[in-house]
Short mmCIF file of N, CA, C and O in Angstrom, two decimals:
data_model
loop_
_atom_site.label_atom_id
_atom_site.label_comp_id
_atom_site.label_asym_id
_atom_site.label_seq_id
_atom_site.Cartn_x
_atom_site.Cartn_y
_atom_site.Cartn_z
N MET A 1 8.51 65.48 19.36
CA MET A 1 9.13 65.43 20.68
C MET A 1 9.21 66.89 21.11
O MET A 1 9.66 67.72 20.33
N ALA A 2 8.69 67.21 22.34
CA ALA A 2 8.87 68.50 22.76
C ALA A 2 10.24 68.90 23.10
O ALA A 2 11.09 68.14 23.68
N LYS A 3 10.55 70.17 22.77
CA LYS A 3 11.82 70.74 23.09
C LYS A 3 11.95 71.09 24.58
O LYS A 3 11.03 71.61 25.07
N LYS A 4 13.05 70.70 25.18
CA LYS A 4 13.25 71.19 26.58
C LYS A 4 13.40 72.70 26.75
O LYS A 4 14.07 73.28 26.05
N LYS A 5 12.63 73.18 27.73
CA LYS A 5 12.60 74.71 27.92
C LYS A 5 13.92 74.93 28.74
O LYS A 5 14.17 74.42 29.77
N THR A 6 14.57 76.07 28.28
CA THR A 6 15.69 76.57 28.97
C THR A 6 15.32 77.30 30.25
O THR A 6 14.48 78.23 30.10
N PRO A 7 15.88 76.95 31.45
CA PRO A 7 15.55 77.70 32.56
C PRO A 7 15.93 79.13 32.42
O PRO A 7 17.03 79.45 31.87
N SER A 8 15.17 80.09 32.99
CA SER A 8 15.38 81.49 32.96
C SER A 8 14.84 82.14 34.08
O SER A 8 14.05 81.68 34.83
N LYS A 9 15.35 83.37 34.33
CA LYS A 9 14.74 84.16 35.32
C LYS A 9 14.73 85.59 34.87
O LYS A 9 15.61 86.15 34.17
N ASP A 10 13.58 86.19 35.19
CA ASP A 10 13.38 87.62 34.67
C ASP A 10 14.11 88.53 35.71
O ASP A 10 14.01 88.37 36.94
N VAL A 11 14.82 89.57 35.15
CA VAL A 11 15.53 90.52 35.98
C VAL A 11 14.99 91.92 35.58
O VAL A 11 15.17 92.28 34.37
N VAL A 12 14.65 92.70 36.50
CA VAL A 12 14.12 94.13 36.13
C VAL A 12 15.18 95.05 36.55
O VAL A 12 15.62 95.04 37.62
N ILE A 13 15.56 95.92 35.51
CA ILE A 13 16.43 96.95 35.71
C ILE A 13 15.84 98.23 35.25
O ILE A 13 15.52 98.37 33.99
N GLY A 14 15.64 99.20 36.16
CA GLY A 14 14.83 100.35 35.61
C GLY A 14 13.44 99.88 35.24
O GLY A 14 12.71 99.22 35.82
N ALA A 15 13.07 100.36 34.09
CA ALA A 15 11.74 100.07 33.40
C ALA A 15 11.87 98.88 32.50
O ALA A 15 10.88 98.53 31.88
N THR A 16 12.98 98.20 32.41
CA THR A 16 13.09 97.08 31.41
C THR A 16 13.23 95.74 32.16
O THR A 16 13.95 95.70 33.16
N THR A 17 12.56 94.74 31.58
CA THR A 17 12.68 93.39 32.08
C THR A 17 13.59 92.65 31.17
O THR A 17 13.37 92.48 29.90
N TYR A 18 14.71 92.00 31.67
CA TYR A 18 15.61 91.16 30.94
C TYR A 18 15.41 89.77 31.26
O TYR A 18 15.02 89.43 32.48
N LYS A 19 15.82 88.86 30.38
CA LYS A 19 15.65 87.48 30.66
C LYS A 19 17.15 86.87 30.75
O LYS A 19 17.93 86.95 29.82
N LEU A 20 17.42 86.38 32.01
CA LEU A 20 18.63 85.68 32.27
C LEU A 20 18.43 84.34 32.08
O LEU A 20 17.71 83.64 32.73
N THR A 21 19.17 83.71 31.11
CA THR A 21 18.96 82.24 30.79
C THR A 21 20.09 81.31 31.40
O THR A 21 21.17 81.68 31.61
N PHE A 22 19.62 80.04 31.71
CA PHE A 22 20.54 79.07 32.39
C PHE A 22 20.55 77.80 31.61
O PHE A 22 20.36 76.81 32.18
N SER A 23 20.87 77.92 30.41
CA SER A 23 21.20 76.68 29.60
C SER A 23 22.56 76.12 30.09
O SER A 23 23.28 76.79 30.73
N ASP A 24 22.81 74.95 29.71
CA ASP A 24 24.14 74.25 30.14
C ASP A 24 25.32 75.21 29.60
O ASP A 24 26.36 75.32 30.29
N ALA A 25 25.15 75.67 28.42
CA ALA A 25 26.26 76.48 27.82
C ALA A 25 26.27 77.86 28.53
O ALA A 25 27.55 78.37 28.85
N ASP A 26 25.28 78.36 29.00
CA ASP A 26 25.22 79.67 29.68
C ASP A 26 25.90 79.43 31.06
O ASP A 26 26.76 80.19 31.52
N ILE A 27 25.56 78.39 31.70
CA ILE A 27 26.14 78.07 33.01
C ILE A 27 27.61 77.89 32.98
O ILE A 27 28.45 78.43 33.82
N ALA A 28 28.03 77.17 31.93
CA ALA A 28 29.48 76.90 31.75
C ALA A 28 30.28 78.20 31.48
O ALA A 28 31.29 78.49 32.12
N LYS A 29 29.70 79.13 30.66
CA LYS A 29 30.21 80.41 30.45
C LYS A 29 30.22 81.22 31.69
O LYS A 29 31.27 81.95 32.06
N PHE A 30 29.10 81.32 32.56
CA PHE A 30 29.16 81.98 33.70
C PHE A 30 30.20 81.55 34.72
O PHE A 30 30.82 82.31 35.44
N LEU A 31 30.20 80.20 34.81
CA LEU A 31 31.20 79.61 35.81
C LEU A 31 32.80 80.02 35.49
O LEU A 31 33.47 80.19 36.24
N GLU A 32 32.89 80.12 34.13
CA GLU A 32 34.24 80.35 33.69
C GLU A 32 34.59 81.88 33.85
O GLU A 32 35.77 82.25 34.25
N GLN A 33 33.57 82.75 33.52
CA GLN A 33 33.85 84.15 33.54
C GLN A 33 33.54 84.90 34.77
O GLN A 33 34.25 85.96 35.15
N SER A 34 32.52 84.52 35.51
CA SER A 34 32.23 85.21 36.70
C SER A 34 33.31 85.49 37.82
O SER A 34 33.52 86.62 38.28
N PRO A 35 34.05 84.50 37.93
CA PRO A 35 35.16 84.74 39.05
C PRO A 35 36.31 85.77 38.46
O PRO A 35 36.91 86.33 39.36
N LEU A 36 36.31 86.09 37.24
CA LEU A 36 37.28 87.01 36.64
C LEU A 36 36.84 88.46 36.76
O LEU A 36 37.58 89.34 36.52
N ILE A 37 35.58 88.58 36.93
CA ILE A 37 35.04 89.97 36.74
C ILE A 37 35.55 90.95 37.76
O ILE A 37 35.94 92.01 37.49
N ALA A 38 35.64 90.53 39.12
CA ALA A 38 36.12 91.54 40.03
C ALA A 38 37.57 91.79 39.83
O ALA A 38 37.90 93.01 39.88
N SER A 39 38.37 90.95 39.45
CA SER A 39 39.77 91.24 39.28
C SER A 39 39.87 92.11 37.89
O SER A 39 40.85 93.03 38.06
N LYS A 40 39.03 91.94 36.95
CA LYS A 40 39.18 92.78 35.78
C LYS A 40 38.73 94.15 36.18
O LYS A 40 39.36 95.21 35.71
N ILE A 41 37.77 94.38 37.00
CA ILE A 41 37.32 95.74 37.42
C ILE A 41 38.46 96.42 38.19
O ILE A 41 38.78 97.52 38.01
N GLU A 42 38.92 95.61 39.20
CA GLU A 42 40.00 96.07 40.08
C GLU A 42 41.24 96.45 39.25
O GLU A 42 41.89 97.42 39.60
N GLY A 43 41.58 95.72 38.22
CA GLY A 43 42.70 95.89 37.43
C GLY A 43 42.61 96.98 36.38
O GLY A 43 43.67 97.37 35.69
N ALA A 44 41.45 97.57 36.25
CA ALA A 44 41.17 98.59 35.29
C ALA A 44 41.97 99.80 35.52
O ALA A 44 42.06 100.23 36.67
N GLN A 45 42.81 100.30 34.63
CA GLN A 45 43.70 101.41 34.80
C GLN A 45 43.06 102.74 34.37
O GLN A 45 43.65 103.81 34.66
N SER A 46 41.90 102.82 33.77
CA SER A 46 41.15 104.06 33.43
C SER A 46 39.76 103.86 33.43
O SER A 46 39.18 102.81 33.55
N PHE A 47 39.02 105.09 33.31
CA PHE A 47 37.48 104.99 33.33
C PHE A 47 37.04 104.33 32.18
O PHE A 47 36.10 103.43 32.29
N ASP A 48 37.67 104.45 30.95
CA ASP A 48 37.32 103.71 29.72
C ASP A 48 37.53 102.36 29.96
O ASP A 48 36.63 101.55 29.48
N GLU A 49 38.48 101.94 30.52
CA GLU A 49 38.81 100.32 30.66
C GLU A 49 37.78 99.87 31.63
O GLU A 49 37.26 98.71 31.34
N SER A 50 37.52 100.55 32.69
CA SER A 50 36.53 99.96 33.68
C SER A 50 35.10 99.94 33.02
O SER A 50 34.31 99.08 33.34
N THR A 51 34.88 100.89 32.20
CA THR A 51 33.51 100.92 31.55
C THR A 51 33.43 99.69 30.55
O THR A 51 32.37 99.07 30.31
N ALA A 52 34.57 99.50 29.78
CA ALA A 52 34.60 98.31 28.88
C ALA A 52 34.30 96.99 29.63
O ALA A 52 33.69 96.08 29.21
N VAL A 53 34.96 96.90 30.95
CA VAL A 53 34.85 95.70 31.60
C VAL A 53 33.53 95.53 32.05
O VAL A 53 32.87 94.33 31.94
N LEU A 54 32.74 96.60 32.45
CA LEU A 54 31.36 96.62 32.92
C LEU A 54 30.44 96.21 31.68
O LEU A 54 29.57 95.42 31.95
N LYS A 55 30.67 96.80 30.68
CA LYS A 55 29.87 96.50 29.31
C LYS A 55 30.01 94.96 28.98
O LYS A 55 28.98 94.36 28.87
N GLU A 56 31.32 94.43 29.06
CA GLU A 56 31.48 93.10 28.70
C GLU A 56 30.75 92.18 29.75
O GLU A 56 30.11 91.06 29.34
N SER A 57 30.82 92.57 30.92
CA SER A 57 30.28 91.77 32.07
C SER A 57 28.71 91.75 31.94
O SER A 57 28.12 90.60 32.12
N ILE A 58 28.15 92.83 31.78
CA ILE A 58 26.64 92.90 31.66
C ILE A 58 26.24 92.09 30.57
O ILE A 58 25.26 91.31 30.57
N GLU A 59 26.86 92.25 29.33
CA GLU A 59 26.44 91.44 28.17
C GLU A 59 26.78 90.10 28.20
O GLU A 59 26.17 89.21 27.54
N LEU A 60 27.76 89.59 29.07
CA LEU A 60 27.83 88.27 29.37
C LEU A 60 26.61 87.67 29.94
O LEU A 60 26.19 86.53 29.38
N PHE A 61 25.86 88.27 30.80
CA PHE A 61 24.68 87.71 31.47
C PHE A 61 23.48 88.07 30.62
O PHE A 61 22.55 87.27 30.59
N LEU A 62 23.31 89.31 30.01
CA LEU A 62 22.06 89.62 29.42
C LEU A 62 22.06 89.63 27.96
O LEU A 62 20.99 89.87 27.25
N GLY A 63 23.21 89.38 27.39
CA GLY A 63 23.24 89.32 25.93
C GLY A 63 23.92 90.36 25.16
O GLY A 63 23.90 91.56 25.84
N GLU A 64 24.43 90.17 24.16
CA GLU A 64 25.20 91.27 23.38
C GLU A 64 24.21 92.47 23.08
O GLU A 64 23.14 92.30 22.71
N GLY A 65 24.73 93.64 23.10
CA GLY A 65 23.93 94.91 22.88
C GLY A 65 23.05 95.37 23.92
O GLY A 65 22.27 96.32 23.75
N THR A 66 23.05 94.71 25.07
CA THR A 66 22.13 95.11 26.18
C THR A 66 22.81 96.19 27.13
O THR A 66 22.06 96.90 27.79
N PHE A 67 24.05 96.39 27.09
CA PHE A 67 24.65 97.39 28.02
C PHE A 67 24.09 98.75 27.91
O PHE A 67 23.86 99.45 28.84
N GLU A 68 23.95 99.23 26.63
CA GLU A 68 23.39 100.65 26.36
C GLU A 68 22.01 100.74 27.13
O GLU A 68 21.85 101.85 27.68
N GLN A 69 21.17 99.87 26.91
CA GLN A 69 19.82 99.95 27.54
C GLN A 69 19.93 99.87 29.09
O GLN A 69 19.31 100.69 29.78
N VAL A 70 20.82 98.97 29.65
CA VAL A 70 21.01 98.89 31.14
C VAL A 70 21.43 100.26 31.58
O VAL A 70 21.13 100.81 32.63
N PHE A 71 22.57 100.83 30.88
CA PHE A 71 23.14 102.12 31.31
C PHE A 71 22.08 103.17 31.20
O PHE A 71 22.05 104.00 32.21
N ASN A 72 21.25 103.14 30.32
CA ASN A 72 20.17 104.08 30.14
C ASN A 72 19.06 103.99 31.38
O ASN A 72 18.71 104.81 31.95
N ASP A 73 18.78 102.64 31.60
CA ASP A 73 17.86 102.28 32.65
C ASP A 73 18.35 102.80 34.22
O ASP A 73 17.74 102.84 35.00
N CYS A 74 19.82 102.81 34.12
CA CYS A 74 20.45 103.21 35.31
C CYS A 74 20.63 104.74 35.39
O CYS A 74 21.44 105.19 36.19
N GLY A 75 19.95 105.45 34.64
CA GLY A 75 20.27 106.93 34.63
C GLY A 75 21.43 107.38 34.08
O GLY A 75 21.88 108.53 34.54
N ASN A 76 22.05 106.73 33.22
CA ASN A 76 23.43 106.90 32.73
C ASN A 76 24.57 107.17 33.82
O ASN A 76 25.37 107.94 33.63
N ASN A 77 24.23 106.32 34.95
CA ASN A 77 25.09 106.49 36.08
C ASN A 77 25.99 105.13 36.12
O ASN A 77 25.40 104.06 36.34
N ILE A 78 27.26 105.31 36.06
CA ILE A 78 28.23 104.14 36.01
C ILE A 78 28.08 103.32 37.37
O ILE A 78 28.16 102.16 37.29
N LEU A 79 27.94 104.14 38.42
CA LEU A 79 27.84 103.35 39.79
C LEU A 79 26.61 102.61 39.93
O LEU A 79 26.62 101.38 40.43
N SER A 80 25.51 103.10 39.41
CA SER A 80 24.28 102.29 39.43
C SER A 80 24.38 101.11 38.47
O SER A 80 23.84 100.03 38.85
N ALA A 81 25.01 101.22 37.30
CA ALA A 81 25.24 100.08 36.43
C ALA A 81 26.14 99.03 37.11
O ALA A 81 25.87 97.88 37.02
N MET A 82 27.24 99.52 37.74
CA MET A 82 27.96 98.60 38.51
C MET A 82 27.21 97.90 39.57
O MET A 82 27.40 96.65 39.76
N SER A 83 26.47 98.59 40.24
CA SER A 83 25.49 97.89 41.26
C SER A 83 24.65 96.86 40.65
O SER A 83 24.41 95.83 41.20
N GLU A 84 24.06 97.11 39.56
CA GLU A 84 23.24 96.08 38.84
C GLU A 84 24.13 94.98 38.40
O GLU A 84 23.59 93.76 38.45
N LEU A 85 25.31 95.16 37.97
CA LEU A 85 26.19 93.99 37.61
C LEU A 85 26.41 93.13 38.87
O LEU A 85 26.29 91.88 38.77
N PHE A 86 26.64 93.64 39.98
CA PHE A 86 26.89 92.85 41.15
C PHE A 86 25.51 92.16 41.61
O PHE A 86 25.46 91.01 42.10
N THR A 87 24.32 92.72 41.28
CA THR A 87 23.16 92.13 41.67
C THR A 87 22.96 90.92 40.62
O THR A 87 22.54 89.78 41.03
N LEU A 88 23.39 91.02 39.31
CA LEU A 88 23.34 90.01 38.35
C LEU A 88 24.26 88.88 38.83
O LEU A 88 23.80 87.73 38.73
N LEU A 89 25.44 89.22 39.29
CA LEU A 89 26.33 88.08 39.72
C LEU A 89 25.71 87.38 40.99
O LEU A 89 25.89 86.20 40.97
N GLU A 90 25.02 88.19 41.74
CA GLU A 90 24.38 87.41 42.97
C GLU A 90 23.29 86.46 42.46
O GLU A 90 23.14 85.33 42.99
N ILE A 91 22.45 87.01 41.55
CA ILE A 91 21.37 86.21 40.97
C ILE A 91 21.91 84.90 40.38
O ILE A 91 21.53 83.82 40.68
N VAL A 92 22.91 85.14 39.63
CA VAL A 92 23.59 83.96 38.82
C VAL A 92 24.08 82.91 39.90
O VAL A 92 23.87 81.65 39.76
N ASN A 93 24.84 83.37 40.89
CA ASN A 93 25.37 82.57 41.92
C ASN A 93 24.37 81.83 42.63
O ASN A 93 24.40 80.63 43.01
N ASN A 94 23.27 82.49 42.94
CA ASN A 94 22.26 81.91 43.73
C ASN A 94 21.47 80.82 42.93
O ASN A 94 20.97 79.65 43.49
N GLU A 95 21.43 81.04 41.52
CA GLU A 95 20.74 80.08 40.69
C GLU A 95 21.64 78.90 40.44
O GLU A 95 21.10 77.69 40.58
N ILE A 96 22.93 79.09 40.29
CA ILE A 96 23.84 77.97 39.90
C ILE A 96 24.03 77.14 41.27
O ILE A 96 24.09 75.97 41.16
N TYR A 97 24.19 77.76 42.38
CA TYR A 97 24.55 77.08 43.61
C TYR A 97 23.45 76.93 44.55
O TYR A 97 23.58 76.70 45.63
N GLU A 98 22.20 77.05 44.06
CA GLU A 98 20.88 77.02 44.98
C GLU A 98 20.89 75.82 45.96
O GLU A 98 20.33 75.90 47.04
N ASP A 99 21.43 74.70 45.42
CA ASP A 99 21.21 73.42 46.28
C ASP A 99 22.49 73.16 47.23
O ASP A 99 22.38 72.26 47.88
N GLU A 100 23.43 74.01 47.01
CA GLU A 100 24.59 73.82 47.91
C GLU A 100 24.45 74.58 49.14
O GLU A 100 23.92 75.63 49.20
N VAL A 101 24.88 73.88 50.20
CA VAL A 101 25.01 74.47 51.51
C VAL A 101 26.48 75.04 51.67
O VAL A 101 27.45 74.32 51.44
N ILE A 102 26.45 76.29 51.93
CA ILE A 102 27.84 77.02 52.09
C ILE A 102 27.88 77.29 53.58
O ILE A 102 27.22 78.02 54.16
N GLU A 103 29.04 76.85 54.14
CA GLU A 103 29.35 77.18 55.56
C GLU A 103 30.14 78.51 55.54
O GLU A 103 31.19 78.61 54.97
N ILE A 104 29.66 79.30 56.29
CA ILE A 104 30.23 80.68 56.45
C ILE A 104 30.97 80.65 57.88
O ILE A 104 30.22 80.60 59.00
N LEU A 105 32.22 80.84 57.89
CA LEU A 105 33.00 80.66 59.16
C LEU A 105 32.92 81.99 59.81
O LEU A 105 32.85 83.08 59.13
N PRO A 106 32.83 81.95 61.20
CA PRO A 106 32.86 83.14 61.90
C PRO A 106 34.12 83.93 61.75
O PRO A 106 35.18 83.29 61.55
N GLU A 107 34.09 85.25 61.86
CA GLU A 107 35.27 86.14 61.74
C GLU A 107 36.08 85.74 62.93
O GLU A 107 35.47 85.74 64.13
N PRO A 108 37.40 85.66 62.89
CA PRO A 108 38.19 85.46 63.97
C PRO A 108 38.23 86.62 64.90
O PRO A 108 38.07 87.88 64.40
N GLU A 109 38.20 86.42 66.13
CA GLU A 109 38.18 87.52 67.18
C GLU A 109 39.73 88.18 67.17
O GLU A 109 40.75 87.40 67.13
N ILE A 110 39.74 89.45 67.24
CA ILE A 110 40.92 90.07 67.18
C ILE A 110 41.09 90.82 68.57
O ILE A 110 40.20 91.52 69.00
N GLU A 111 42.14 90.43 69.25
CA GLU A 111 42.43 91.11 70.51
C GLU A 111 43.06 92.55 70.27
O GLU A 111 44.06 92.61 69.53
N GLU A 112 42.51 93.42 70.92
CA GLU A 112 43.07 94.77 70.68
C GLU A 112 43.86 95.10 72.02
O GLU A 112 43.45 94.91 73.11
N GLU A 113 45.14 95.69 71.77
CA GLU A 113 45.88 96.07 72.85
C GLU A 113 45.93 97.61 72.92
O GLU A 113 46.01 98.21 71.83
N PHE A 114 45.56 98.15 74.05
CA PHE A 114 45.63 99.52 74.14
C PHE A 114 46.82 99.96 75.10
O PHE A 114 47.09 99.30 76.15
N PHE A 115 47.60 100.80 74.57
CA PHE A 115 48.80 101.29 75.23
C PHE A 115 48.47 102.64 75.96
O PHE A 115 48.02 103.56 75.22
N PRO A 116 48.75 102.79 77.19
CA PRO A 116 48.49 103.99 77.88
C PRO A 116 49.45 105.20 77.49
O PRO A 116 50.39 105.02 76.97
#
């Protein structure tokens, strides 16, 4: 019997191509951890703490030990690595929720008052 192939998506960061996999276990892990990433980054109290959250988050998606290569591919620039993390989050969300229609509500109009 043929083994079922795990869905995946190639992600290019710098000169390296990474494989982002979407097995049932991966999706469950992504759904559990993805919503926490922004609050962890926001709650970081130091540069070292925010770097640790960034490392943990990138390795969540690309696998253990990948952070150093991603950081290198980003020119050792923490902001570039953070940007790549947000790109990974977008790719994961688009893959997981690809069949869902999301209604985006218009922003409420704000009346501005000007006082002379």
